[in-house]
Coordinates of N, CA and C in Angstrom, one line a residue:
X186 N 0.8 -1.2 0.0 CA 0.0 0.0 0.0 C 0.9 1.2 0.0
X187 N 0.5 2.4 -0.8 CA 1.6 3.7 -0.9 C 0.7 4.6 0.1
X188 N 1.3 4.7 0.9 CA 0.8 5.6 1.9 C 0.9 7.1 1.8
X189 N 2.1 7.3 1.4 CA 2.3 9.0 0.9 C 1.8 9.2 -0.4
X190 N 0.7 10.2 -0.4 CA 0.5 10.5 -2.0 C 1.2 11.8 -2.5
X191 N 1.6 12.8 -1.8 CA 2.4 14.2 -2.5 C 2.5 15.1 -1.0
X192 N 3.6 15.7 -1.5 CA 3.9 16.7 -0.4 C 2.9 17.7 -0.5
X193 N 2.8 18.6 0.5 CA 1.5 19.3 0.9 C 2.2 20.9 1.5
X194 N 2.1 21.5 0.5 CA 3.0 22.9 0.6 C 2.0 23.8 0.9
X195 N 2.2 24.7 1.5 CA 1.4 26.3 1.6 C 2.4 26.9 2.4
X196 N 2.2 28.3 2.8 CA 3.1 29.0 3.3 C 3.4 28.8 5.0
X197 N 2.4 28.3 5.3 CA 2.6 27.5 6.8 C 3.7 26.6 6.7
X198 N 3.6 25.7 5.9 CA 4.7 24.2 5.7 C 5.9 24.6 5.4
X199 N 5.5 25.9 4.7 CA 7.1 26.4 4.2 C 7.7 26.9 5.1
X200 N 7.2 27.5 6.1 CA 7.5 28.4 7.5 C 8.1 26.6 7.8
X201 N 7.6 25.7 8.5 CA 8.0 24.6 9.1 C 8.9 24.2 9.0
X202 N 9.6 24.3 7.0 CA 10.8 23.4 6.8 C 11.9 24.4 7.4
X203 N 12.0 25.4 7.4 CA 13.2 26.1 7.8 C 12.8 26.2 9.5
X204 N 11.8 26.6 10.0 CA 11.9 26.6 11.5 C 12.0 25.8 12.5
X205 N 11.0 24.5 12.0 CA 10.6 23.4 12.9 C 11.4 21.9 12.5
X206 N 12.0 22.1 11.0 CA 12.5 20.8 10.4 C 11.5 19.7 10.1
X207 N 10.3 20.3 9.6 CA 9.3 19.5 9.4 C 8.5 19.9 8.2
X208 N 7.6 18.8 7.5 CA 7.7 18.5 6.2 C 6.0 18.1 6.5
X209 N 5.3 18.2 5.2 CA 3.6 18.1 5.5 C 3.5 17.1 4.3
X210 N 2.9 16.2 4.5 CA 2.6 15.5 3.4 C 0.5 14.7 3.2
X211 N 0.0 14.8 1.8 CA -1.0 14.0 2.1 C -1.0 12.3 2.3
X212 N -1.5 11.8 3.1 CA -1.6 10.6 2.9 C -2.5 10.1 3.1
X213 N -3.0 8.5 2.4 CA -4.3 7.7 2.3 C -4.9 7.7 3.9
X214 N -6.3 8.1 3.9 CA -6.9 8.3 5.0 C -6.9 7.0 5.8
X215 N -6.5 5.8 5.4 CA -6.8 4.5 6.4 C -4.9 3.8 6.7
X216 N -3.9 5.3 7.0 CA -2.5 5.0 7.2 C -2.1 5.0 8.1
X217 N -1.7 4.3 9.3 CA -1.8 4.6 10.3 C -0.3 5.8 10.7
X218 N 0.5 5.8 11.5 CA 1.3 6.5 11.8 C 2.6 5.9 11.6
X219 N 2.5 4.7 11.8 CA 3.8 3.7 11.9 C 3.8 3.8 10.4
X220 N 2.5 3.2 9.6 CA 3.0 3.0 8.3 C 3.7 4.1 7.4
X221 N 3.1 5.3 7.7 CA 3.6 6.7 7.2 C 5.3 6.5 7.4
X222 N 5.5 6.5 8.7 CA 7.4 6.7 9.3 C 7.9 5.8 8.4
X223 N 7.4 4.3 8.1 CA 8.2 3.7 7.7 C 8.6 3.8 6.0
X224 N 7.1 4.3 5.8 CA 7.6 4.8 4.4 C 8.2 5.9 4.1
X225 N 8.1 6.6 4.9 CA 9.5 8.0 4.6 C 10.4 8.1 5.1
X226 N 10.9 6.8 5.8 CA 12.2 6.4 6.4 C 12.8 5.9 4.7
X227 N 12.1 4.8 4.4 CA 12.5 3.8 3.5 C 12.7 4.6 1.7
X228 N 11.4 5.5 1.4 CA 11.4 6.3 0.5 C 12.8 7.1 0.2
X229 N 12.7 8.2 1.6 CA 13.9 9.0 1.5 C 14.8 8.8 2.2
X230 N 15.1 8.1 2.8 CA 16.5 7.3 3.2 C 17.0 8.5 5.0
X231 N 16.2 8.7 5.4 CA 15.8 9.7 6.7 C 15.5 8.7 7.7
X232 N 15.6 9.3 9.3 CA 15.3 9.3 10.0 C 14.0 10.3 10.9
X233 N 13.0 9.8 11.2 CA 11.6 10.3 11.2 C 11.8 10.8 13.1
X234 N 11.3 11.5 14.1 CA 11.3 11.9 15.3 C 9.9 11.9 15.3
X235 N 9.2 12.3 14.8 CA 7.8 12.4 15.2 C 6.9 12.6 14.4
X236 N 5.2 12.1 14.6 CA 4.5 12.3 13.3 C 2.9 12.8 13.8
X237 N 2.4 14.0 13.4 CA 0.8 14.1 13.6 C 0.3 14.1 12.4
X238 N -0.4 13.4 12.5 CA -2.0 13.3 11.7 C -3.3 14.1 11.9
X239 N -3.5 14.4 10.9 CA -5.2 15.2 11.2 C -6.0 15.2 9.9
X240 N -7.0 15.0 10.0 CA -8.1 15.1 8.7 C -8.4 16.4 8.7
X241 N -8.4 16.9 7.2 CA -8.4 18.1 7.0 C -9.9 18.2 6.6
X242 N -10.4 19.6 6.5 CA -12.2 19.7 6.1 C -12.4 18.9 5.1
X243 N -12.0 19.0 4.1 CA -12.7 18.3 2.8 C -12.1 16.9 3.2
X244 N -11.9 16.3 4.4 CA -11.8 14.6 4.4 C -10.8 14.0 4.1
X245 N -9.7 14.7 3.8 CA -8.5 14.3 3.3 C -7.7 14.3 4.9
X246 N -6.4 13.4 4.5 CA -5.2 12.8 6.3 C -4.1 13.9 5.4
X247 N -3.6 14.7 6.6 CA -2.5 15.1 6.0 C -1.5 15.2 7.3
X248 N -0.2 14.1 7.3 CA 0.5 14.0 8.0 C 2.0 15.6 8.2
X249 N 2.3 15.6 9.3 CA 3.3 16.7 9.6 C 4.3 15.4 10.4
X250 N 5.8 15.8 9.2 CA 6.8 15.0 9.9 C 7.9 15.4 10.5
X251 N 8.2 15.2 11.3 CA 9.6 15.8 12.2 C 10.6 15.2 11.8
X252 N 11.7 15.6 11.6 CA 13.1 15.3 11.4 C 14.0 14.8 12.7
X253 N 14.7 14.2 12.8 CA 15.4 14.2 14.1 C 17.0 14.8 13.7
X254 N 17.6 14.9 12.2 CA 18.7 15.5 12.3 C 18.5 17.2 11.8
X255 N 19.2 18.5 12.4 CA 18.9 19.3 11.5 C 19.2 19.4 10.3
X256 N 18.1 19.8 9.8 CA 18.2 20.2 8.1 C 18.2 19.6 7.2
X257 N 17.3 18.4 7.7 CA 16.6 16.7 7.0 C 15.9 17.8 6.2
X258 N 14.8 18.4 6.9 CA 13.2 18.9 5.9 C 13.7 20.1 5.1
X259 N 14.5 20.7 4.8 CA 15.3 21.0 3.7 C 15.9 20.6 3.0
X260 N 17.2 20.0 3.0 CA 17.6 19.1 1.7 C 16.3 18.2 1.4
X261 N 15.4 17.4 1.7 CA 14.1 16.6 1.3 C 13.5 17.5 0.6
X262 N 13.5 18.4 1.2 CA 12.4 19.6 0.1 C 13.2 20.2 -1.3
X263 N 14.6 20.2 -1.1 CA 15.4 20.6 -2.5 C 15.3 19.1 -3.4
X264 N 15.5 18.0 -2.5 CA 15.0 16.6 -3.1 C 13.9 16.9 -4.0
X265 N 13.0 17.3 -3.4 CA 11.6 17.3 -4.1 C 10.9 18.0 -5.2
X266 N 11.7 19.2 -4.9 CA 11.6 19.7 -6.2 C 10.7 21.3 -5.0
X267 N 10.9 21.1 -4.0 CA 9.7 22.4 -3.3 C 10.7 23.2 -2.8
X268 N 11.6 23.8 -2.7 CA 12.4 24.8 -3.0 C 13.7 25.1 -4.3

């Protein structure tokens, strides 16, 4: 099952990657938390510190990931193409 479907940018998230070292992603609404870490451990070759979940209004899961080294959720974001 692909649990991450695309990164989840607005100007909140972008505040996040430089302040908090954290990264927003949507993911399949039936993923639990472990499944998420282990796919963006394994994906991007990272180490994960922490993860919240929340369903957004229109019904969609959109996970917020913490980094545990600084300046994971930047190089990831130059990875990705979002800076």
């Amino acid at each position: 099952m692909k649990a991450i479907k695309y990164p989840f940018i607005t100007e909140k998230a972008t505040l996040h990657i430089d302040d908090d070292n954290k990264l927003h992603f949507m993911v399949d609404i039936n993923t639990t938390k472990r499944e998420i870490q282990r796919e963006v451990e394994k994906l991007y070759d990272v180490d994960v510190a922490d993860i919240n979940t929340m369903i957004t209004p229109k019904g969609k899961k959109k996970a917020i990931v913490t980094f545990t080294e600084a300046g994971t959720a930047s190089e990831l974001a130059s990875r990705l193409g979002i800076f």
